[in-house]
């Protein structure tokens, strides 16, 4: 079953026993690889989200015979299983989980090499030799390349997301050529959530005024949820500075409406659905992990690989930041966290309440044991010795837990994109001046490594 996820099954011209031996060896390698991915992924709430989606949701699209979780059940090694349990038991075990995952990848490399040497009978004709070589090369080479990519990512797993220019010299912007943003978007059809009408994306962007364009990931993704929560806070605080605004998300009109309703986006924020991700493709946004193997690798497995940093540099560090906090962030940058906690709890997203006191704090007379997040929000962390600026430990992680459990997973069938391949498509942000020229262009680096909305709005206000 793991083989079905990892690669195209080999045809049996090189000897039935040899082909079966290779399949078993590669299936074991695939199982260890998936276990390694899960071990690191569950150290974050984003990993747990996709684990739950792949393993337990009814109606999940199955383009290939088995989701990645099946490989875990089929043959996780003790080393990977131990890392999985450690990561689940405590977020602070993320480092240990990642190291264990690294060891599992090395074990998988050995499994692939052993599989390549198993039971291959010499072909007796030139045609048979070519057929046997083709049979062996495709799955072994694919598995080896995937394992190598994972290993390289693990060596750099805790690094910050890479930085690149976001002005007129942005590399992604220069790649669009003389036509720029408007030229790239011309011919890309998007649909307005307000009435379902189809419009050309270039006409939405060409407003004749300063325009902020947020191209978010699919409507069931962590990136799109956090960008929308940041945008909601900025709009309510009138921080747009008079700029025009449009949000384009990957998915159907129905999924976009569900997304906007759950996050209570202001009615005056125009949101558009891009069912095929045409705008994102036209602007050259990332295809996620290993797009060259899209035909061999299930998109859900590619999401797991992104959690390890493959095609998603900086993800693990960003996830851990939600647990450890960041006291250097300005008030404007973290205001959305308080609002998201309150809005999520008011909509019934778990957790809706947290303990009133820390274990070592004495109970005050008449004090309740629990405090409602819909009322208190980030004030729960005030005066507890965690600092009074930026985000505090577990503050942002609590928002992500709300988004994951009762938001994305509970409504996956209504939020997911129509094509599984769009699960890994990333987004970005653009700011255009009154002449339609880009003054800001920033691409998502991967999962949870999107352009902060405050940076985007600052670029718009600076025009």
GROMACS .gro file of C-alpha atoms in nm:
model
  463
    1UNK     CA    1   0.000   0.000   0.000
    2UNK     CA    2   0.288   0.234   0.074
    3UNK     CA    3   0.432   0.147  -0.266
    4UNK     CA    4   0.112   0.266  -0.430
    5UNK     CA    5   0.163   0.607  -0.271
    6UNK     CA    6   0.534   0.634  -0.339
    7UNK     CA    7   0.561   0.525  -0.698
    8UNK     CA    8   0.404   0.368  -1.003
    9UNK     CA    9   0.397  -0.012  -0.959
   10UNK     CA   10   0.662  -0.192  -1.163
   11UNK     CA   11   0.570  -0.433  -1.441
   12UNK     CA   12   0.688  -0.787  -1.390
   13UNK     CA   13   0.928  -0.859  -1.677
   14UNK     CA   14   1.239  -0.892  -1.462
   15UNK     CA   15   1.115  -1.205  -1.286
   16UNK     CA   16   0.809  -1.234  -1.067
   17UNK     CA   17   1.001  -1.311  -0.750
   18UNK     CA   18   1.240  -1.023  -0.809
   19UNK     CA   19   0.960  -0.775  -0.874
   20UNK     CA   20   0.776  -0.889  -0.562
   21UNK     CA   21   1.094  -0.858  -0.356
   22UNK     CA   22   1.151  -0.505  -0.479
   23UNK     CA   23   0.792  -0.413  -0.405
   24UNK     CA   24   0.823  -0.539  -0.048
   25UNK     CA   25   1.152  -0.360   0.004
   26UNK     CA   26   1.023  -0.033  -0.135
   27UNK     CA   27   0.701  -0.063   0.062
   28UNK     CA   28   0.911  -0.092   0.377
   29UNK     CA   29   1.113   0.212   0.273
   30UNK     CA   30   0.795   0.405   0.203
   31UNK     CA   31   0.655   0.310   0.542
   32UNK     CA   32   0.968   0.428   0.722
   33UNK     CA   33   0.972   0.753   0.522
   34UNK     CA   34   0.609   0.824   0.604
   35UNK     CA   35   0.666   0.741   0.969
   36UNK     CA   36   0.959   0.982   0.972
   37UNK     CA   37   0.743   1.252   0.816
   38UNK     CA   38   0.468   1.196   1.069
   39UNK     CA   39   0.712   1.195   1.361
   40UNK     CA   40   0.830   1.545   1.278
   41UNK     CA   41   0.491   1.666   1.158
   42UNK     CA   42   0.297   1.585   1.473
   43UNK     CA   43   0.529   1.812   1.670
   44UNK     CA   44   0.305   2.086   1.531
   45UNK     CA   45  -0.066   2.131   1.513
   46UNK     CA   46  -0.039   2.156   1.135
   47UNK     CA   47   0.106   1.807   1.115
   48UNK     CA   48  -0.170   1.671   1.334
   49UNK     CA   49  -0.426   1.837   1.110
   50UNK     CA   50  -0.315   1.660   0.797
   51UNK     CA   51  -0.266   1.333   0.986
   52UNK     CA   52  -0.627   1.352   1.096
   53UNK     CA   53  -0.743   1.451   0.749
   54UNK     CA   54  -0.558   1.167   0.580
   55UNK     CA   55  -0.652   0.901   0.837
   56UNK     CA   56  -1.004   0.975   0.954
   57UNK     CA   57  -1.213   1.204   0.736
   58UNK     CA   58  -1.495   1.057   0.531
   59UNK     CA   59  -1.509   1.149   0.166
   60UNK     CA   60  -1.142   1.242   0.134
   61UNK     CA   61  -1.032   1.232  -0.229
   62UNK     CA   62  -0.823   0.923  -0.296
   63UNK     CA   63  -0.641   0.965  -0.625
   64UNK     CA   64  -0.423   0.665  -0.535
   65UNK     CA   65  -0.495   0.350  -0.339
   66UNK     CA   66  -0.379   0.459   0.004
   67UNK     CA   67  -0.327   0.773   0.213
   68UNK     CA   68   0.012   0.822   0.377
   69UNK     CA   69  -0.126   0.718   0.716
   70UNK     CA   70  -0.167   0.362   0.586
   71UNK     CA   71   0.206   0.332   0.544
   72UNK     CA   72   0.252   0.426   0.908
   73UNK     CA   73   0.016   0.150   1.014
   74UNK     CA   74   0.177  -0.095   0.775
   75UNK     CA   75   0.534  -0.076   0.892
   76UNK     CA   76   0.659   0.203   1.117
   77UNK     CA   77   0.988   0.115   1.280
   78UNK     CA   78   1.034   0.134   1.655
   79UNK     CA   79   1.251   0.440   1.614
   80UNK     CA   80   0.987   0.632   1.419
   81UNK     CA   81   0.707   0.515   1.646
   82UNK     CA   82   0.899   0.636   1.951
   83UNK     CA   83   0.952   0.975   1.787
   84UNK     CA   84   0.582   0.993   1.701
   85UNK     CA   85   0.477   0.928   2.060
   86UNK     CA   86   0.730   1.175   2.198
   87UNK     CA   87   0.619   1.452   1.965
   88UNK     CA   88   0.252   1.391   2.047
   89UNK     CA   89   0.312   1.393   2.421
   90UNK     CA   90   0.486   1.727   2.436
   91UNK     CA   91   0.556   2.008   2.188
   92UNK     CA   92   0.897   2.049   2.352
   93UNK     CA   93   0.992   1.709   2.209
   94UNK     CA   94   0.991   1.843   1.853
   95UNK     CA   95   1.371   1.840   1.836
   96UNK     CA   96   1.391   1.479   1.948
   97UNK     CA   97   1.122   1.381   1.702
   98UNK     CA   98   1.304   1.547   1.415
   99UNK     CA   99   1.630   1.374   1.507
  100UNK     CA  100   1.454   1.039   1.526
  101UNK     CA  101   1.295   1.109   1.189
  102UNK     CA  102   1.640   1.177   1.048
  103UNK     CA  103   1.755   0.836   1.170
  104UNK     CA  104   1.450   0.674   1.014
  105UNK     CA  105   1.532   0.832   0.679
  106UNK     CA  106   1.878   0.677   0.692
  107UNK     CA  107   1.719   0.338   0.767
  108UNK     CA  108   1.489   0.389   0.468
  109UNK     CA  109   1.784   0.466   0.241
  110UNK     CA  110   1.933   0.132   0.337
  111UNK     CA  111   1.600  -0.039   0.270
  112UNK     CA  112   1.587   0.107  -0.079
  113UNK     CA  113   1.941  -0.007  -0.154
  114UNK     CA  114   1.868  -0.358  -0.031
  115UNK     CA  115   1.549  -0.368  -0.238
  116UNK     CA  116   1.745  -0.280  -0.550
  117UNK     CA  117   1.973  -0.581  -0.496
  118UNK     CA  118   1.694  -0.833  -0.421
  119UNK     CA  119   1.619  -1.127  -0.648
  120UNK     CA  120   1.673  -0.964  -0.988
  121UNK     CA  121   1.727  -1.235  -1.244
  122UNK     CA  122   1.956  -1.150  -1.536
  123UNK     CA  123   1.761  -1.083  -1.853
  124UNK     CA  124   1.841  -1.323  -2.136
  125UNK     CA  125   1.766  -1.090  -2.425
  126UNK     CA  126   1.841  -0.727  -2.508
  127UNK     CA  127   1.471  -0.650  -2.492
  128UNK     CA  128   1.440  -0.824  -2.156
  129UNK     CA  129   1.739  -0.631  -2.019
  130UNK     CA  130   1.591  -0.296  -2.122
  131UNK     CA  131   1.255  -0.390  -1.974
  132UNK     CA  132   1.411  -0.501  -1.645
  133UNK     CA  133   1.617  -0.184  -1.623
  134UNK     CA  134   1.313   0.034  -1.683
  135UNK     CA  135   1.114  -0.165  -1.427
  136UNK     CA  136   1.380  -0.123  -1.160
  137UNK     CA  137   1.485   0.234  -1.230
  138UNK     CA  138   1.158   0.420  -1.194
  139UNK     CA  139   1.044   0.327  -0.840
  140UNK     CA  140   1.393   0.293  -0.695
  141UNK     CA  141   1.513   0.623  -0.838
  142UNK     CA  142   1.197   0.804  -0.729
  143UNK     CA  143   1.216   0.667  -0.375
  144UNK     CA  144   1.586   0.746  -0.353
  145UNK     CA  145   1.538   1.103  -0.471
  146UNK     CA  146   1.253   1.160  -0.226
  147UNK     CA  147   1.455   1.023   0.063
  148UNK     CA  148   1.752   1.238  -0.033
  149UNK     CA  149   1.533   1.551  -0.044
  150UNK     CA  150   1.397   1.470   0.303
  151UNK     CA  151   1.745   1.415   0.443
  152UNK     CA  152   1.871   1.746   0.305
  153UNK     CA  153   1.567   1.926   0.450
  154UNK     CA  154   1.621   1.765   0.792
  155UNK     CA  155   1.975   1.901   0.803
  156UNK     CA  156   1.828   2.252   0.784
  157UNK     CA  157   1.498   2.188   0.961
  158UNK     CA  158   1.519   2.464   1.225
  159UNK     CA  159   1.636   2.746   0.998
  160UNK     CA  160   1.428   3.059   0.947
  161UNK     CA  161   1.241   3.104   0.618
  162UNK     CA  162   1.471   3.241   0.348
  163UNK     CA  163   1.447   3.611   0.277
  164UNK     CA  164   1.428   3.769  -0.066
  165UNK     CA  165   1.364   4.120  -0.201
  166UNK     CA  166   0.997   4.219  -0.208
  167UNK     CA  167   1.019   4.549  -0.398
  168UNK     CA  168   1.044   4.611  -0.769
  169UNK     CA  169   1.355   4.393  -0.772
  170UNK     CA  170   1.170   4.090  -0.634
  171UNK     CA  171   1.294   3.781  -0.824
  172UNK     CA  172   0.944   3.642  -0.870
  173UNK     CA  173   0.828   3.972  -1.012
  174UNK     CA  174   1.113   3.996  -1.260
  175UNK     CA  175   1.030   3.647  -1.386
  176UNK     CA  176   0.689   3.771  -1.505
  177UNK     CA  177   0.852   3.986  -1.771
  178UNK     CA  178   0.739   4.316  -1.922
  179UNK     CA  179   0.368   4.243  -1.877
  180UNK     CA  180   0.406   4.237  -1.501
  181UNK     CA  181   0.124   4.141  -1.268
  182UNK     CA  182  -0.161   4.259  -1.491
  183UNK     CA  183  -0.020   4.078  -1.793
  184UNK     CA  184   0.018   3.755  -1.597
  185UNK     CA  185  -0.335   3.772  -1.456
  186UNK     CA  186  -0.503   3.849  -1.788
  187UNK     CA  187  -0.715   3.553  -1.888
  188UNK     CA  188  -0.731   3.403  -1.537
  189UNK     CA  189  -1.099   3.364  -1.447
  190UNK     CA  190  -1.203   3.398  -1.082
  191UNK     CA  191  -1.549   3.395  -0.924
  192UNK     CA  192  -1.687   3.649  -0.678
  193UNK     CA  193  -1.821   3.505  -0.353
  194UNK     CA  194  -2.082   3.781  -0.338
  195UNK     CA  195  -2.281   3.668  -0.641
  196UNK     CA  196  -2.083   3.388  -0.807
  197UNK     CA  197  -2.009   3.595  -1.116
  198UNK     CA  198  -1.698   3.514  -1.319
  199UNK     CA  199  -1.452   3.797  -1.382
  200UNK     CA  200  -1.107   3.836  -1.528
  201UNK     CA  201  -0.847   3.863  -1.250
  202UNK     CA  202  -0.666   4.143  -1.432
  203UNK     CA  203  -0.978   4.361  -1.417
  204UNK     CA  204  -0.999   4.311  -1.040
  205UNK     CA  205  -0.636   4.417  -1.004
  206UNK     CA  206  -0.655   4.721  -1.235
  207UNK     CA  207  -0.841   4.964  -1.007
  208UNK     CA  208  -0.656   5.284  -1.093
  209UNK     CA  209  -0.563   5.321  -0.726
  210UNK     CA  210  -0.328   5.159  -0.476
  211UNK     CA  211  -0.443   4.798  -0.459
  212UNK     CA  212  -0.361   4.516  -0.218
  213UNK     CA  213  -0.401   4.167  -0.365
  214UNK     CA  214  -0.382   3.872  -0.127
  215UNK     CA  215  -0.354   3.540  -0.310
  216UNK     CA  216  -0.415   3.292  -0.029
  217UNK     CA  217  -0.380   2.916  -0.035
  218UNK     CA  218  -0.683   2.687  -0.048
  219UNK     CA  219  -0.970   2.768   0.188
  220UNK     CA  220  -0.888   2.476   0.419
  221UNK     CA  221  -0.523   2.568   0.473
  222UNK     CA  222  -0.349   2.718   0.778
  223UNK     CA  223  -0.194   2.994   0.567
  224UNK     CA  224  -0.526   3.119   0.431
  225UNK     CA  225  -0.687   3.111   0.776
  226UNK     CA  226  -0.414   3.313   0.944
  227UNK     CA  227  -0.392   3.565   0.659
  228UNK     CA  228  -0.771   3.614   0.680
  229UNK     CA  229  -0.754   3.657   1.058
  230UNK     CA  230  -0.480   3.916   1.026
  231UNK     CA  231  -0.672   4.095   0.753
  232UNK     CA  232  -0.992   4.097   0.959
  233UNK     CA  233  -0.808   4.266   1.245
  234UNK     CA  234  -0.648   4.524   1.014
  235UNK     CA  235  -0.977   4.612   0.843
  236UNK     CA  236  -1.157   4.652   1.175
  237UNK     CA  237  -0.878   4.884   1.293
  238UNK     CA  238  -0.881   5.087   0.967
  239UNK     CA  239  -0.518   5.012   0.888
  240UNK     CA  240  -0.561   4.980   0.510
  241UNK     CA  241  -0.473   5.344   0.453
  242UNK     CA  242  -0.729   5.392   0.177
  243UNK     CA  243  -0.597   5.112  -0.045
  244UNK     CA  244  -0.828   4.896  -0.253
  245UNK     CA  245  -0.836   4.532  -0.150
  246UNK     CA  246  -0.908   4.190  -0.300
  247UNK     CA  247  -0.857   3.839  -0.165
  248UNK     CA  248  -0.825   3.544  -0.406
  249UNK     CA  249  -0.834   3.194  -0.258
  250UNK     CA  250  -0.804   2.850  -0.412
  251UNK     CA  251  -1.130   2.658  -0.416
  252UNK     CA  252  -1.493   2.681  -0.515
  253UNK     CA  253  -1.738   2.961  -0.439
  254UNK     CA  254  -1.912   2.735  -0.188
  255UNK     CA  255  -1.590   2.660   0.000
  256UNK     CA  256  -1.497   3.028  -0.007
  257UNK     CA  257  -1.830   3.128   0.142
  258UNK     CA  258  -1.787   2.871   0.419
  259UNK     CA  259  -1.439   3.009   0.485
  260UNK     CA  260  -1.559   3.371   0.500
  261UNK     CA  261  -1.854   3.279   0.722
  262UNK     CA  262  -1.644   3.084   0.973
  263UNK     CA  263  -1.388   3.362   1.007
  264UNK     CA  264  -1.649   3.642   0.991
  265UNK     CA  265  -1.468   3.844   0.728
  266UNK     CA  266  -1.615   4.194   0.692
  267UNK     CA  267  -1.877   4.219   0.418
  268UNK     CA  268  -1.686   4.496   0.242
  269UNK     CA  269  -1.381   4.274   0.185
  270UNK     CA  270  -1.412   4.138  -0.172
  271UNK     CA  271  -1.320   3.768  -0.181
  272UNK     CA  272  -1.285   3.562  -0.499
  273UNK     CA  273  -1.260   3.188  -0.560
  274UNK     CA  274  -1.004   3.047  -0.800
  275UNK     CA  275  -1.116   2.684  -0.856
  276UNK     CA  276  -0.807   2.582  -1.053
  277UNK     CA  277  -0.546   2.801  -0.886
  278UNK     CA  278  -0.497   2.979  -1.219
  279UNK     CA  279  -0.384   3.309  -1.067
  280UNK     CA  280  -0.134   3.139  -0.838
  281UNK     CA  281   0.014   2.945  -1.128
  282UNK     CA  282   0.030   3.254  -1.350
  283UNK     CA  283   0.221   3.447  -1.083
  284UNK     CA  284   0.470   3.166  -1.034
  285UNK     CA  285   0.385   3.082  -0.674
  286UNK     CA  286   0.536   2.767  -0.527
  287UNK     CA  287   0.410   2.420  -0.620
  288UNK     CA  288   0.516   2.285  -0.281
  289UNK     CA  289   0.726   1.974  -0.225
  290UNK     CA  290   0.874   1.785  -0.520
  291UNK     CA  291   0.641   1.901  -0.797
  292UNK     CA  292   0.846   1.698  -1.045
  293UNK     CA  293   0.700   1.385  -0.880
  294UNK     CA  294   0.337   1.493  -0.882
  295UNK     CA  295   0.243   1.187  -1.085
  296UNK     CA  296   0.412   0.945  -0.846
  297UNK     CA  297   0.346   1.104  -0.506
  298UNK     CA  298   0.006   1.149  -0.345
  299UNK     CA  299  -0.054   1.519  -0.263
  300UNK     CA  300  -0.122   1.433   0.101
  301UNK     CA  301   0.223   1.274   0.125
  302UNK     CA  302   0.371   1.586  -0.033
  303UNK     CA  303   0.204   1.792   0.238
  304UNK     CA  304   0.375   1.573   0.499
  305UNK     CA  305   0.707   1.627   0.323
  306UNK     CA  306   0.649   2.003   0.338
  307UNK     CA  307   0.610   1.972   0.714
  308UNK     CA  308   0.965   1.836   0.716
  309UNK     CA  309   1.083   2.138   0.521
  310UNK     CA  310   1.089   1.985   0.173
  311UNK     CA  311   0.971   2.267  -0.052
  312UNK     CA  312   0.870   2.455   0.264
  313UNK     CA  313   1.179   2.602   0.432
  314UNK     CA  314   1.125   2.755   0.775
  315UNK     CA  315   0.802   2.571   0.859
  316UNK     CA  316   0.924   2.389   1.171
  317UNK     CA  317   1.080   2.704   1.314
  318UNK     CA  318   0.758   2.897   1.252
  319UNK     CA  319   0.551   2.626   1.417
  320UNK     CA  320   0.776   2.620   1.723
  321UNK     CA  321   0.747   2.998   1.745
  322UNK     CA  322   0.380   2.949   1.824
  323UNK     CA  323   0.475   2.749   2.132
  324UNK     CA  324   0.771   2.956   2.252
  325UNK     CA  325   0.637   3.300   2.163
  326UNK     CA  326   0.811   3.606   2.021
  327UNK     CA  327   0.836   3.911   2.247
  328UNK     CA  328   0.991   4.130   1.975
  329UNK     CA  329   0.672   4.165   1.768
  330UNK     CA  330   0.495   4.502   1.769
  331UNK     CA  331   0.145   4.560   1.901
  332UNK     CA  332   0.007   4.596   1.548
  333UNK     CA  333   0.158   4.264   1.445
  334UNK     CA  334   0.002   4.067   1.731
  335UNK     CA  335  -0.335   4.239   1.770
  336UNK     CA  336  -0.493   3.979   1.544
  337UNK     CA  337  -0.405   3.697   1.786
  338UNK     CA  338  -0.630   3.837   2.060
  339UNK     CA  339  -0.914   3.892   1.813
  340UNK     CA  340  -0.873   3.546   1.661
  341UNK     CA  341  -0.885   3.380   2.004
  342UNK     CA  342  -1.204   3.563   2.092
  343UNK     CA  343  -1.371   3.510   1.755
  344UNK     CA  344  -1.279   3.142   1.743
  345UNK     CA  345  -1.407   3.075   2.094
  346UNK     CA  346  -1.729   3.268   2.026
  347UNK     CA  347  -1.786   3.045   1.720
  348UNK     CA  348  -1.734   2.737   1.936
  349UNK     CA  349  -1.391   2.635   1.808
  350UNK     CA  350  -1.198   2.424   2.060
  351UNK     CA  351  -1.059   2.529   2.301
  352UNK     CA  352  -1.322   2.778   2.410
  353UNK     CA  353  -1.188   2.803   2.766
  354UNK     CA  354  -0.860   2.751   2.949
  355UNK     CA  355  -0.763   2.711   3.318
  356UNK     CA  356  -0.790   3.029   3.520
  357UNK     CA  357  -0.470   2.957   3.709
  358UNK     CA  358  -0.135   2.797   3.652
  359UNK     CA  359  -0.068   2.484   3.862
  360UNK     CA  360   0.142   2.674   4.117
  361UNK     CA  361  -0.099   2.967   4.157
  362UNK     CA  362  -0.336   2.977   4.456
  363UNK     CA  363  -0.709   3.002   4.395
  364UNK     CA  364  -0.863   3.336   4.487
  365UNK     CA  365  -1.194   3.354   4.673
  366UNK     CA  366  -1.489   3.328   4.435
  367UNK     CA  367  -1.266   3.265   4.133
  368UNK     CA  368  -1.381   3.024   3.863
  369UNK     CA  369  -1.160   2.736   3.762
  370UNK     CA  370  -1.187   2.816   3.390
  371UNK     CA  371  -1.185   3.139   3.192
  372UNK     CA  372  -1.373   3.188   2.865
  373UNK     CA  373  -1.147   3.283   2.574
  374UNK     CA  374  -1.437   3.458   2.400
  375UNK     CA  375  -1.419   3.719   2.676
  376UNK     CA  376  -1.059   3.715   2.795
  377UNK     CA  377  -0.868   3.645   2.474
  378UNK     CA  378  -0.497   3.715   2.511
  379UNK     CA  379  -0.554   3.868   2.854
  380UNK     CA  380  -0.521   3.513   2.990
  381UNK     CA  381  -0.144   3.550   2.945
  382UNK     CA  382  -0.119   3.895   3.111
  383UNK     CA  383   0.063   3.919   3.442
  384UNK     CA  384   0.172   3.554   3.439
  385UNK     CA  385   0.543   3.612   3.397
  386UNK     CA  386   0.540   3.533   3.026
  387UNK     CA  387   0.601   3.893   2.920
  388UNK     CA  388   0.363   4.167   2.818
  389UNK     CA  389   0.474   4.228   2.458
  390UNK     CA  390   0.464   4.028   2.137
  391UNK     CA  391   0.322   3.677   2.153
  392UNK     CA  392   0.359   3.471   2.470
  393UNK     CA  393   0.427   3.095   2.496
  394UNK     CA  394   0.137   2.887   2.357
  395UNK     CA  395  -0.064   3.201   2.270
  396UNK     CA  396  -0.038   3.168   1.893
  397UNK     CA  397  -0.036   2.789   1.921
  398UNK     CA  398  -0.381   2.811   2.083
  399UNK     CA  399  -0.514   3.004   1.784
  400UNK     CA  400  -0.373   2.738   1.552
  401UNK     CA  401  -0.534   2.467   1.764
  402UNK     CA  402  -0.872   2.638   1.728
  403UNK     CA  403  -0.821   2.672   1.354
  404UNK     CA  404  -0.722   2.308   1.321
  405UNK     CA  405  -0.964   2.110   1.538
  406UNK     CA  406  -1.303   2.275   1.503
  407UNK     CA  407  -1.219   2.479   1.198
  408UNK     CA  408  -1.032   2.298   0.924
  409UNK     CA  409  -1.062   1.929   1.017
  410UNK     CA  410  -1.427   1.947   1.124
  411UNK     CA  411  -1.521   2.117   0.796
  412UNK     CA  412  -1.267   1.961   0.562
  413UNK     CA  413  -1.512   1.832   0.304
  414UNK     CA  414  -1.662   2.179   0.264
  415UNK     CA  415  -1.329   2.366   0.259
  416UNK     CA  416  -1.095   2.145   0.055
  417UNK     CA  417  -1.009   2.234  -0.305
  418UNK     CA  418  -1.165   2.043  -0.595
  419UNK     CA  419  -0.828   1.902  -0.706
  420UNK     CA  420  -0.592   1.734  -0.456
  421UNK     CA  421  -0.292   1.880  -0.639
  422UNK     CA  422  -0.400   2.224  -0.516
  423UNK     CA  423  -0.334   2.116  -0.156
  424UNK     CA  424   0.034   2.201  -0.202
  425UNK     CA  425  -0.004   2.515  -0.415
  426UNK     CA  426   0.121   2.820  -0.224
  427UNK     CA  427   0.015   3.185  -0.243
  428UNK     CA  428   0.159   3.531  -0.203
  429UNK     CA  429   0.082   3.903  -0.182
  430UNK     CA  430   0.102   4.191  -0.429
  431UNK     CA  431   0.068   4.569  -0.394
  432UNK     CA  432   0.004   4.775  -0.711
  433UNK     CA  433   0.025   5.151  -0.748
  434UNK     CA  434  -0.233   5.359  -0.934
  435UNK     CA  435  -0.068   5.277  -1.270
  436UNK     CA  436  -0.090   4.904  -1.209
  437UNK     CA  437   0.283   4.866  -1.141
  438UNK     CA  438   0.391   4.633  -0.863
  439UNK     CA  439   0.568   4.797  -0.569
  440UNK     CA  440   0.552   4.489  -0.347
  441UNK     CA  441   0.565   4.120  -0.440
  442UNK     CA  442   0.615   3.842  -0.187
  443UNK     CA  443   0.567   3.468  -0.223
  444UNK     CA  444   0.478   3.212   0.043
  445UNK     CA  445   0.780   3.001   0.127
  446UNK     CA  446   0.560   2.712   0.243
  447UNK     CA  447   0.334   2.606   0.529
  448UNK     CA  448   0.289   2.891   0.781
  449UNK     CA  449   0.558   3.096   0.606
  450UNK     CA  450   0.338   3.353   0.431
  451UNK     CA  451   0.383   3.733   0.394
  452UNK     CA  452   0.260   3.902   0.716
  453UNK     CA  453  -0.040   4.120   0.637
  454UNK     CA  454   0.109   4.413   0.829
  455UNK     CA  455   0.411   4.412   0.596
  456UNK     CA  456   0.183   4.412   0.294
  457UNK     CA  457  -0.028   4.700   0.427
  458UNK     CA  458   0.284   4.898   0.523
  459UNK     CA  459   0.400   4.876   0.162
  460UNK     CA  460   0.059   5.005   0.046
  461UNK     CA  461   0.063   5.293   0.292
  462UNK     CA  462   0.412   5.389   0.179
  463UNK     CA  463   0.306   5.466  -0.178
   0.00000   0.00000   0.00000
